[in-house]
Coordinates of C-alpha atoms in Angstrom, one line a residue:
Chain A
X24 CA 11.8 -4.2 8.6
X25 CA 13.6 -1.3 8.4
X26 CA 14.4 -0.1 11.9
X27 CA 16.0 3.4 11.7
X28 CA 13.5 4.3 9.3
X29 CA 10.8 3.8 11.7
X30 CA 12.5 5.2 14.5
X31 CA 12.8 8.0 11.5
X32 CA 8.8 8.2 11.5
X33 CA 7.9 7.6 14.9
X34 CA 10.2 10.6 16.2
X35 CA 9.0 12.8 13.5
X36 CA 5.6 12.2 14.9
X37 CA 6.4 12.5 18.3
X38 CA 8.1 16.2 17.3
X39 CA 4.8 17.2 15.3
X40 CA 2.5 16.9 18.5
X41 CA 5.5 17.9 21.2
X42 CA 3.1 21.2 22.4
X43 CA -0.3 19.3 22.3
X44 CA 1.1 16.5 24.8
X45 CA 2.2 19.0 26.9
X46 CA -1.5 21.1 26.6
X47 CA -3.3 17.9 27.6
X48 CA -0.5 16.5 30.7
X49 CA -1.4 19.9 32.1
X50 CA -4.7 19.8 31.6
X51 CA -5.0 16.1 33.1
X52 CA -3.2 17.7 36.4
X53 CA -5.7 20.4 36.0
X54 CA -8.8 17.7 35.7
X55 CA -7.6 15.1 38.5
X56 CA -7.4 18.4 40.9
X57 CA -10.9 19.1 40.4
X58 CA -11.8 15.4 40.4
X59 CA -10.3 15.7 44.2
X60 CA -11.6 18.6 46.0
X61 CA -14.9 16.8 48.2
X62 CA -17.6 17.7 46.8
X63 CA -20.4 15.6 44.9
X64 CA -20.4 18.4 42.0
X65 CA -16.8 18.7 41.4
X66 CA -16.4 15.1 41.5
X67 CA -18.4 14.0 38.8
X68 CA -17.0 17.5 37.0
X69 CA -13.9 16.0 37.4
X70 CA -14.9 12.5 35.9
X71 CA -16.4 14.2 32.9
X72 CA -13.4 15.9 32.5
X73 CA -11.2 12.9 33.0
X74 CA -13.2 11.0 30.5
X75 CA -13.4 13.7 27.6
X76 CA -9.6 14.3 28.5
X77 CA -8.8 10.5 27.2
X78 CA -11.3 10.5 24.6
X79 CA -9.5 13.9 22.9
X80 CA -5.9 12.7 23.5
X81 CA -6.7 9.9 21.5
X82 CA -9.3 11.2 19.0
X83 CA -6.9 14.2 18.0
X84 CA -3.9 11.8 17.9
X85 CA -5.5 9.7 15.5
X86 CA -6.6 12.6 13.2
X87 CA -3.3 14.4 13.3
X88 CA -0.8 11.6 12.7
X89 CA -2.7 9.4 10.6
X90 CA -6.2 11.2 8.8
X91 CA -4.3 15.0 8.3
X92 CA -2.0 13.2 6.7
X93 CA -3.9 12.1 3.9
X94 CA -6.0 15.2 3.9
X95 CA -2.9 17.5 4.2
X96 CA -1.4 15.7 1.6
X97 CA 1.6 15.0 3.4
X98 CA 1.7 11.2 3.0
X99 CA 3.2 11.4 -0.5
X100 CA 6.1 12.8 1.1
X101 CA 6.1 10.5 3.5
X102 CA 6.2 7.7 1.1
X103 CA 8.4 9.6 -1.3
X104 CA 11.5 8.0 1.4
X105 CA 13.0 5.2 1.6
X106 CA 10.1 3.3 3.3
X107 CA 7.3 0.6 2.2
X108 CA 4.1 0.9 3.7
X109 CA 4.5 -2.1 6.0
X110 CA 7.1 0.1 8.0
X111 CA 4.9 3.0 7.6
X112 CA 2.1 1.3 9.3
X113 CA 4.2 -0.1 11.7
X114 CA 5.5 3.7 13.2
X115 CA 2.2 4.8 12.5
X116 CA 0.9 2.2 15.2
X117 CA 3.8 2.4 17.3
X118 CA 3.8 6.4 17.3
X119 CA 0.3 6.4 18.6
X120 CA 0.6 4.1 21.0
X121 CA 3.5 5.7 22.5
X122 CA 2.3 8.7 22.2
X123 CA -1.1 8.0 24.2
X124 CA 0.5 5.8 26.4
X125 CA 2.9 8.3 27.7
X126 CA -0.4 11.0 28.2
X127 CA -2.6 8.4 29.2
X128 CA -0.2 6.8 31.5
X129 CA 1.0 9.9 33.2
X130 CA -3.1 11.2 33.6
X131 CA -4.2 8.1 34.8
X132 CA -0.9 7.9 37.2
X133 CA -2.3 11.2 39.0
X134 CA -5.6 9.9 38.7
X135 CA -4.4 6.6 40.9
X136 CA -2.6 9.1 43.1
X137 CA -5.4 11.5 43.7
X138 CA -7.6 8.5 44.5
X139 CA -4.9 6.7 46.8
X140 CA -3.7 9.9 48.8
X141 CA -7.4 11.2 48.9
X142 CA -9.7 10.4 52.0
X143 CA -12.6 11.4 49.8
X144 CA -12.0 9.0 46.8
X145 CA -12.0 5.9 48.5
X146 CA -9.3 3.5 47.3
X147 CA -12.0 0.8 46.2
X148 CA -12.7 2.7 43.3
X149 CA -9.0 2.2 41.9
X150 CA -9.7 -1.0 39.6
X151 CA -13.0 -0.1 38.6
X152 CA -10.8 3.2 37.3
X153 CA -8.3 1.4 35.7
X154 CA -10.9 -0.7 33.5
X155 CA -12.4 1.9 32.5
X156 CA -9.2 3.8 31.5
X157 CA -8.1 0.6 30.0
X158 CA -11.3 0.1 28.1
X159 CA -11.1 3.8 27.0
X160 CA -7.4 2.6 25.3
X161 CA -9.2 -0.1 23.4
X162 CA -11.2 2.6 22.1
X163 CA -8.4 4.5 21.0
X164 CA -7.2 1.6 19.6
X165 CA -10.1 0.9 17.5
X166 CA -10.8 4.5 16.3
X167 CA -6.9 4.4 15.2
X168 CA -7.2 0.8 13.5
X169 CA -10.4 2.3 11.5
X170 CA -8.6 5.4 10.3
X171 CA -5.4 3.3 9.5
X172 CA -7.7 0.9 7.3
X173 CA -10.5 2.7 6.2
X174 CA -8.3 5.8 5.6
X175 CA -12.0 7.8 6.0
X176 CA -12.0 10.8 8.1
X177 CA -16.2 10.0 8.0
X178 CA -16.0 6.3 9.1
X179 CA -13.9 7.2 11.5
X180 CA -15.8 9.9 13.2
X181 CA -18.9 7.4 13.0
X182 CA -16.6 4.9 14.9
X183 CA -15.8 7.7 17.3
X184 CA -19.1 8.5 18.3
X185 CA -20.2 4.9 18.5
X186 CA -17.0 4.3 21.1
X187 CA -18.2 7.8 23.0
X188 CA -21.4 6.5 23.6
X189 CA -20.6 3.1 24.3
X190 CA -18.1 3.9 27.4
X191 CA -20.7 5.3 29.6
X192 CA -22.7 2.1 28.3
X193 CA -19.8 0.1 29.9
X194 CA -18.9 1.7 33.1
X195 CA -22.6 1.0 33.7
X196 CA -22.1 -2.7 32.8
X197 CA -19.0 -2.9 34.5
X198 CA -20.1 -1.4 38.0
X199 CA -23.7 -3.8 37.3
X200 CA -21.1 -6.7 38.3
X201 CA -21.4 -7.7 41.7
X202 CA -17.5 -8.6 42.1
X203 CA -16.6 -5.2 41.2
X204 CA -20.0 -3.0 43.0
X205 CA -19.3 -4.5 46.2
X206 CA -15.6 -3.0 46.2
X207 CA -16.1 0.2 44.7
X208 CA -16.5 2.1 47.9
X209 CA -14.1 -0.2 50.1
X210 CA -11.1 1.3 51.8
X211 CA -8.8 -1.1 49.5
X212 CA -8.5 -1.9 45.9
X213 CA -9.3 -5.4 45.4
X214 CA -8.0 -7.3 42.6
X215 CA -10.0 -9.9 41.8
X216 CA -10.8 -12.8 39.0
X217 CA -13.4 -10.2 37.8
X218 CA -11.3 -7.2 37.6
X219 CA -8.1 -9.2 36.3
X220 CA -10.2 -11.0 33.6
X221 CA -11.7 -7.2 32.5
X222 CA -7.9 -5.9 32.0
X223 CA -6.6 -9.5 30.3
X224 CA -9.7 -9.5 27.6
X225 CA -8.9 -5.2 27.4
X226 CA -5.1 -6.2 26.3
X227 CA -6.4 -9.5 23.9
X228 CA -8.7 -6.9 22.6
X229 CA -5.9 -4.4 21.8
X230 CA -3.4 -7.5 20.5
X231 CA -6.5 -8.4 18.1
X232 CA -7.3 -4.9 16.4
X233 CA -3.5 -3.9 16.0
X234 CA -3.1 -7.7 14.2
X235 CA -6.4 -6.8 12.0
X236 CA -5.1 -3.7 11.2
X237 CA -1.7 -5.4 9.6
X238 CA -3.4 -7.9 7.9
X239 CA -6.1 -5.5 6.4
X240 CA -2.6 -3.2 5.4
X241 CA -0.7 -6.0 3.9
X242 CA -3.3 -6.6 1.1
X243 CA -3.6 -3.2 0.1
X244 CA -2.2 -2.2 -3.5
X245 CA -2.3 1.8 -3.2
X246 CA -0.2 3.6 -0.5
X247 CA -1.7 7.1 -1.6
Chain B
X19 CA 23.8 -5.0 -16.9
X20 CA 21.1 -3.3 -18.2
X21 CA 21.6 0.5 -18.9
X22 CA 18.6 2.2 -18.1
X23 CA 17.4 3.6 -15.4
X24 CA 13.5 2.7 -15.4
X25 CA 11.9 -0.3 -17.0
X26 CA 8.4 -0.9 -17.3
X27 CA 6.8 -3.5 -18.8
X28 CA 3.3 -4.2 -20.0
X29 CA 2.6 -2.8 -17.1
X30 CA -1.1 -2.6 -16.4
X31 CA -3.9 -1.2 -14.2
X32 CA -7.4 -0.8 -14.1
X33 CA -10.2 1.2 -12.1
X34 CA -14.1 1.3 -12.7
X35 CA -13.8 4.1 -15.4
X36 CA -10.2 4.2 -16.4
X37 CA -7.7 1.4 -17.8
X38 CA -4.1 1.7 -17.9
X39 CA -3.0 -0.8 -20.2
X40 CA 0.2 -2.8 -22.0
X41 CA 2.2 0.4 -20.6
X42 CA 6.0 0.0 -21.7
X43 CA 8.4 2.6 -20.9
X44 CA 12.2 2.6 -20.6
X45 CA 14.7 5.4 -19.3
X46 CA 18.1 5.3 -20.1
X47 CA 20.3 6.3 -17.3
X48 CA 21.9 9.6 -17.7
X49 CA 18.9 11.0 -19.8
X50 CA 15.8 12.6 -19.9
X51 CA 12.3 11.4 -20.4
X52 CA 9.7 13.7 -20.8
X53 CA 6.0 12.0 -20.3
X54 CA 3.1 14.2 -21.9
X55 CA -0.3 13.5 -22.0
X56 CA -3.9 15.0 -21.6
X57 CA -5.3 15.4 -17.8
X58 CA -6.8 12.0 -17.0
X59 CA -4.6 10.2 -19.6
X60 CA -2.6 8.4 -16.7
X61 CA 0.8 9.8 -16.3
X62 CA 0.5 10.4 -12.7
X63 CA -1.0 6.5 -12.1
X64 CA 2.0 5.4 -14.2
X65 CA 4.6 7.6 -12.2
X66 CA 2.5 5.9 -8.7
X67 CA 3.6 2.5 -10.1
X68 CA 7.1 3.1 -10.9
X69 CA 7.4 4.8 -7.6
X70 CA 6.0 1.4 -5.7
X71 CA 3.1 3.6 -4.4
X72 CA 0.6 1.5 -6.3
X73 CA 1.1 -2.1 -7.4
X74 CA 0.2 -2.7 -10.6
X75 CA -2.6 -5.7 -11.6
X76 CA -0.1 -6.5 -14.2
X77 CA 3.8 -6.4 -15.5
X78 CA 6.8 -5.3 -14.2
X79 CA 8.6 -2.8 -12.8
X80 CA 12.3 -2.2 -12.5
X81 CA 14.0 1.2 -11.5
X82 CA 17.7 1.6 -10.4
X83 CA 17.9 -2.2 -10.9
X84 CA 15.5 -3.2 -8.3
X85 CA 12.2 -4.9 -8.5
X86 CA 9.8 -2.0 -7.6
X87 CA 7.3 -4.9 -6.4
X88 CA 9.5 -5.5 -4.1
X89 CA 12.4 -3.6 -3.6
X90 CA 10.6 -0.1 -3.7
X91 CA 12.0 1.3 -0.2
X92 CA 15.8 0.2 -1.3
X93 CA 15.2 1.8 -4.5
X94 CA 13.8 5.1 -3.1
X95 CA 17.0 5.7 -1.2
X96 CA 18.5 6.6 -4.9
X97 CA 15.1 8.1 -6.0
X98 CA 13.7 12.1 -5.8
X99 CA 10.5 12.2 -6.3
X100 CA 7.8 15.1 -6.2
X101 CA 4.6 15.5 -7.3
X102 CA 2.3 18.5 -7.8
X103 CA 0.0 16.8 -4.9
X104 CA 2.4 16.7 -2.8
X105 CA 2.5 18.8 0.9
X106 CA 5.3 19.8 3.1
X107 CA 3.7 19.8 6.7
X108 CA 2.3 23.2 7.4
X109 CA 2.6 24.2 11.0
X110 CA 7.2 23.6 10.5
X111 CA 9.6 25.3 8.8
X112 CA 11.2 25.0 5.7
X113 CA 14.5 24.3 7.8
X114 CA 12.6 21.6 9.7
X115 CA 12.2 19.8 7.0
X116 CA 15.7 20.3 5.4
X117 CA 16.8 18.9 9.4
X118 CA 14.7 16.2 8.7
X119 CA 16.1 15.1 5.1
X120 CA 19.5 15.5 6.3
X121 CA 18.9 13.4 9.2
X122 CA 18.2 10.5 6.8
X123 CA 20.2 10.7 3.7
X124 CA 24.3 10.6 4.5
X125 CA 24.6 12.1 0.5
X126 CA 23.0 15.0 1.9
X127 CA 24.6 18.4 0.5
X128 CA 24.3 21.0 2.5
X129 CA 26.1 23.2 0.2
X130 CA 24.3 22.7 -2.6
X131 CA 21.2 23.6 -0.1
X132 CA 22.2 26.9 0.8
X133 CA 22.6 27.8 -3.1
X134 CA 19.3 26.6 -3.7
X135 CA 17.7 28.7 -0.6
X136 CA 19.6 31.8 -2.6
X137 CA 18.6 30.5 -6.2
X138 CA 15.5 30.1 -5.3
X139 CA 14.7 33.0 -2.8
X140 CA 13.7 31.0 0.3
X141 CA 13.8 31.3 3.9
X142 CA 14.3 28.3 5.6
X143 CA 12.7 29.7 9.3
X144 CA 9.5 30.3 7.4
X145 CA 6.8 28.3 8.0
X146 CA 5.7 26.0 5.0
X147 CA 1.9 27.5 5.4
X148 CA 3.4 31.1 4.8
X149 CA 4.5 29.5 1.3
X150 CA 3.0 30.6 -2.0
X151 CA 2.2 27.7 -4.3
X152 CA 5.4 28.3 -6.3
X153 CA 7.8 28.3 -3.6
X154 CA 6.0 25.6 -2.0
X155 CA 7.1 23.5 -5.6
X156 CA 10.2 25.7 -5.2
X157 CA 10.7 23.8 -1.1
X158 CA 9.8 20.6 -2.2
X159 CA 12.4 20.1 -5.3
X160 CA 15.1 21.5 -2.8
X161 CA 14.4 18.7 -0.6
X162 CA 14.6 16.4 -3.6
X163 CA 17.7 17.7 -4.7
X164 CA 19.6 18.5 -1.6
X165 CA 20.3 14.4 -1.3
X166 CA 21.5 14.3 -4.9
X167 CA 19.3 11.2 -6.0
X168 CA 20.4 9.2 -8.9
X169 CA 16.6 9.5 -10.6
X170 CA 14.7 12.7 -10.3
X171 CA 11.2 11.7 -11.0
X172 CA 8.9 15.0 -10.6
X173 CA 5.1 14.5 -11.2
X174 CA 3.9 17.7 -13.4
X175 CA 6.6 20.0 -11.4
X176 CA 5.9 23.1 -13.0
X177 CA 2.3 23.1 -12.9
X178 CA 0.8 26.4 -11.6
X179 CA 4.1 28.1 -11.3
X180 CA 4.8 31.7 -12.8
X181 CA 7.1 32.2 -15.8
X182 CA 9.8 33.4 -13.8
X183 CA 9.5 30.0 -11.2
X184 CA 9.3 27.5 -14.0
X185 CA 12.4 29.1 -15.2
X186 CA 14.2 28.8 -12.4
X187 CA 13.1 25.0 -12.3
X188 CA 14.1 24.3 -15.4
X189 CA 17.3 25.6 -15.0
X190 CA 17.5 23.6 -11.8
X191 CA 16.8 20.7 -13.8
X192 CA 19.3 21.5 -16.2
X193 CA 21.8 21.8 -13.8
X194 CA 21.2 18.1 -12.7
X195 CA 21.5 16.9 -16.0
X196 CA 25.2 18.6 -16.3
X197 CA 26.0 14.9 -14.0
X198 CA 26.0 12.1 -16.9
X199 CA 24.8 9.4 -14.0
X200 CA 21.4 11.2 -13.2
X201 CA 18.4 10.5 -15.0
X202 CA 14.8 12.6 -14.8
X203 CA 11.6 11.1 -15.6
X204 CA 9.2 14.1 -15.5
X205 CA 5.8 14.4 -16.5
X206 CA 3.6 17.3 -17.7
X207 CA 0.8 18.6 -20.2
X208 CA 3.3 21.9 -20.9
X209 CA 4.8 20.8 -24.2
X210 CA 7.4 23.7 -24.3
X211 CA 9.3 22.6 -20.9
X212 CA 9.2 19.3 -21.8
X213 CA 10.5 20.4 -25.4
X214 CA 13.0 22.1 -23.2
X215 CA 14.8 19.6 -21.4
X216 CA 14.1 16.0 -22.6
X217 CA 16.2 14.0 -24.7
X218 CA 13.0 11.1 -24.9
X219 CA 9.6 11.8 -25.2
X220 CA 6.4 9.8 -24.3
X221 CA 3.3 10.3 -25.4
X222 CA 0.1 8.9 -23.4
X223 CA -3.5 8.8 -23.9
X224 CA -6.3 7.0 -22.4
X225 CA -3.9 5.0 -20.0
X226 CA -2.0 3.9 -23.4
X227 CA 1.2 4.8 -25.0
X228 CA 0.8 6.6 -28.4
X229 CA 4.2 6.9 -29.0
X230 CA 7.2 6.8 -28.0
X231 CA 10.8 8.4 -29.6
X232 CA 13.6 10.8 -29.5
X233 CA 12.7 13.9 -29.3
X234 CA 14.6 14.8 -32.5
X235 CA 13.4 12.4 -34.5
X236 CA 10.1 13.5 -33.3
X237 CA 10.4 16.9 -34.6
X238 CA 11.9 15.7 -37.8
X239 CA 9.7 13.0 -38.9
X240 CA 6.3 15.7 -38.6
X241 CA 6.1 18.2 -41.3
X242 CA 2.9 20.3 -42.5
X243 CA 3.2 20.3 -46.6
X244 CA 1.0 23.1 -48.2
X245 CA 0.5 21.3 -51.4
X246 CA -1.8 22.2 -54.8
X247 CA -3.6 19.4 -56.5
X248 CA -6.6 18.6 -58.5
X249 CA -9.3 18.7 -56.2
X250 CA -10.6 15.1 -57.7
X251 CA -7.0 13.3 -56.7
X252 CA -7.6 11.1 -53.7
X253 CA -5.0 11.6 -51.4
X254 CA -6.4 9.5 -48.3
X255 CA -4.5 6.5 -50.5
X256 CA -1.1 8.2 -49.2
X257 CA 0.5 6.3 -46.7
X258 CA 1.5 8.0 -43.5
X259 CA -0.7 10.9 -43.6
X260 CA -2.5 11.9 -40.3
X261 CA -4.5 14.7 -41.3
X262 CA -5.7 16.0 -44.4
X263 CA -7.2 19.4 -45.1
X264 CA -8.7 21.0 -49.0
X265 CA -10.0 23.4 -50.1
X266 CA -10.2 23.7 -53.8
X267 CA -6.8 22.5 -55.1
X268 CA -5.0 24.2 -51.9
X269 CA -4.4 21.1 -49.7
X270 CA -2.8 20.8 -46.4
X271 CA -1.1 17.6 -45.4
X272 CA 0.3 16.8 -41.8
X273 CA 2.9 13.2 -42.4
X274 CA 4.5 11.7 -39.4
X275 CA 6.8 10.6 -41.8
X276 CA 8.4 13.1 -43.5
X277 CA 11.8 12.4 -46.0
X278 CA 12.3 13.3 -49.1
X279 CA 10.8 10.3 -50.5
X280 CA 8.3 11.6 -49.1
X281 CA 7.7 14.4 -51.3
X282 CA 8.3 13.1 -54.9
X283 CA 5.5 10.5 -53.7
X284 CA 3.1 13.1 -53.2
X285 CA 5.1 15.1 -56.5
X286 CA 3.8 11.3 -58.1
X287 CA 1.0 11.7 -57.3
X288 CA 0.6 15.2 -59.0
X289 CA 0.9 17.6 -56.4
X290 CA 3.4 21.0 -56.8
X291 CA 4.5 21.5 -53.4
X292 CA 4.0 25.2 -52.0
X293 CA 5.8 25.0 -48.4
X294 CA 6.9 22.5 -45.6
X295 CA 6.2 23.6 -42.3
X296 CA 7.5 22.3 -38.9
X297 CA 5.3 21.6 -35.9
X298 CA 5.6 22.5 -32.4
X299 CA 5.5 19.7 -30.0
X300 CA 2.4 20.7 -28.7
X301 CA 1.1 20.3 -32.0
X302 CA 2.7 17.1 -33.0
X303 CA 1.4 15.7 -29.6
X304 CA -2.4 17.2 -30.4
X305 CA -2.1 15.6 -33.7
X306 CA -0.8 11.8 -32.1
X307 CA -3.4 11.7 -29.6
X308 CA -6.2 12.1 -32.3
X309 CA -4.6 10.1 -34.3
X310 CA -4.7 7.5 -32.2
X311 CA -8.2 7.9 -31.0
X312 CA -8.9 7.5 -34.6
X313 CA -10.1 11.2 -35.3
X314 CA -13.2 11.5 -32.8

């Protein structure tokens, strides 16, 4: 593994989408502070926005660091240096993730602030949030695994819509489970067996797709 | 230790409608090798696989002395490579990208950078989308030469570029060659540049190589004789003949073989020679590829 190398790629990365992290941090302070103001409308406004926030910070990740690159053309100059294409997936995975993590992390931190310091958003609602926000990264994490594999900017549109759809499926399955319901409007987040085992199968989710994506990497024969 | 810069043997590859097959090609360092071929012959799948950016189904590949199989990102720190399909990253400068280079290669030459940007009329703080398609292929060989590899490999460089830009390439090229230790492998369908600058010349058809040589014995060994024979003499019986053309008892000959031994067999045979002719390159390498597709 060729450390400074990767470090080589994932900062280049992080320098090529510099002004869209800072468009969407704003705009996640922008979409939390209408999520807040008491009213029914602007709060589900706000969760719409929330929602399609995530879902673009990782969709247009995914398509600028890993699907322009092929369509640009760029990734023969990327593989023109000193790298082989196990450390090119490798800061291809870890520039992603860091990338989202550090949005994601800082919108879903207001998010968990707005709810906490709000006496609208009752504080119940704060694992049922951070499911869904962690089920939203296993999303990401899928859509990025399929473009990293399938190197398809079609298959992995299909995958994206199938993952839009299906997160409004889940927060309806999730808030159908009587653990979670019953706490969702309570004046303190409870963390129970239910909520802990949702987050634990999220991360074994995420450990699973990034370890199928560097399996289904390793037995490739073209890197163009 | 061996002495050339790229080994590749029996080296082969294949896809639903295209076979690249028993491909053997060898560089020697400090020299030039100039790979021509028709579009779709497989010069570009052969550079992939000595760049490590496709692993063949079969042979092996050495460049620098390193196992590209395996050693293709050690290797690559020694190797320039650019290819006509190859894109700089739109929305940054010209100067990001030298930034970027510089950052990773300590033989970086930043002098040698700012003669370039003069040579070849660039501005570094303009964006790479701003580029025309000749100083785009103008950007990207700075950035391949700027860290003064020890094998320029450059994937139909000149394609699409005005007179006045391939000159200026060429000349680049030249320039490289001036340091006995540097080797170029570069591939095109121009004949004249790669007349130009190679000292070795590979010709490939079909995924196959047709033939490979100096490129002065090349141009020696193919002569067009203007000959005048009896219209009944047979001259298919000649060995080393690739094409034949009559009319009457005016015949025109094309040998890949030409000496002067040459001659008094085909003054044996009863023929008065008239003139010998050299061939271009381009026309030697029309004439080798349908040869070897047996004249279809």
């Amino acid at each position: 593994m060729n450390l400074p190398m990767i470090k080589s790629l994932v900062l280049k990365d992080w320098r090529l989408n510099r002004s869209l992290l800072i468009i969407y941090l704003v705009s996640g302070v922008v979409a939390s502070a209408v999520f807040s103001i008491d009213h029914k409308a602007t709060f589900y406004v706000g969760l719409v926005l929330i929602i399609s926030l995530f879902a673009t910070v990782g969709t247009h990740l995914v398509f600028t660091t890993v699907i322009h690159e092929r369509k640009e053309q760029t990734l023969p100059f990327i593989m023109s240096l000193p790298v082989n294409f196990r450390d090119y997936t490798i800061a291809k995975i870890f520039a992603n993730l860091s990338l989202s993590l550090f949005s994601w992390g800082f919108i879903a931190a207001v998010i968990m602030l707005v709810i906490w310091n709000s006496s609208n958003l009752p504080n119940g609602m704060i694992p049922f949030a951070a499911i869904t926000i962690a089920e939203l990264f296993v999303a990401y994490v899928l859509i990025l695994s399929v473009a990293i594999i399938f190197e398809s900017e079609g298959v992995t549109v299909i995958t994206m819509a199938i993952c839009n759809i299906s997160i409004s499926l889940f927060m309806f399955w999730l808030g159908s489970f009587s653990e979670i319901k019953k706490h969702l409007w309570g004046e303190i987040p409870v963390w129970n067996a239910t909520a802990i085992s949702f987050l634990l199968a999220e991360l074994i989710v995420i450990i699973l797709l990034i370890m199928i994506t560097f399996y289904f990497q390793s037995r490739k024969r073209s890197f163009l | 230790m061996s002495n050339l810069a790229i080994e590749l043997n029996n080296v082969c590859q294949s896809y639903s409608h295209f076979n690249l097959s028993g491909i053997n090609l060898e560089l020697e360092a400090g020299s030039i090798l100039g790979l021509i071929g028709p579009n779709g012959a497989g010069k570009s799948t052969t550079i992939r696989i000595l760049m490590g950016l496709l692993v063949p189904q079969g042979g092996n590949v050495q460049v620098l002395g390193h196992d590209m199989l395996k050693e293709a990102a050690l290797a690559k720190w020694k190797i320039g490579f650019a290819s006509e399909d190859m894109r700089l990253y739109k929305n940054m400068s010209l100067q990001w990208h030298i930034d970027y280079m510089k950052s990773l290669f300590p033989g970086w030459d930043d002098s040698y950078v700012k003669t370039l940007i003069k040579r070849f009329d660039l501005i570094p703080e303009q964006k790479i989308k701003g580029l025309s398609h000749g100083q785009r292929v103008k950007a990207n060989l700075l950035l391949v030469l700027a860290r003064r590899p020890k094998l320029l490999v450059l994937d139909e460089p000149t394609t699409g570029l005005d007179p006045v830009a391939r000159q200026e390439t060429l000349r680049e090229l030249m320039d490289v060659m001036m340091d006995e230790d540097r080797s170029i492998l570069f591939s095109s369908h121009n004949t004249q540049d790669i007349e130009q600058l190679s000292d070795k010349i590979t010709f490939i058809d079909r995924g196959r190589v047709v033939n490979s040589k100096d490129k002065e014995t090349f141009l020696e060994e193919w002569r067009r004789v203007r000959i005048e024979i009896d219209s009944e003499k047979d001259l298919n019986s000649i060995n080393h003949l690739v094409d034949v053309k009559r009319s009457g008892r005016v015949a025109v000959v094309t040998t890949n073989k030409f000496n002067e031994s040459f001659i008094q067999l085909l003054k044996g045979f009863g023929a008065s020679i008239s003139s010998v002719e050299s061939l271009s390159l381009e026309e030697i390498f029309v004439a080798e590829v349908f040869s070897s597709r047996g004249g279809e």
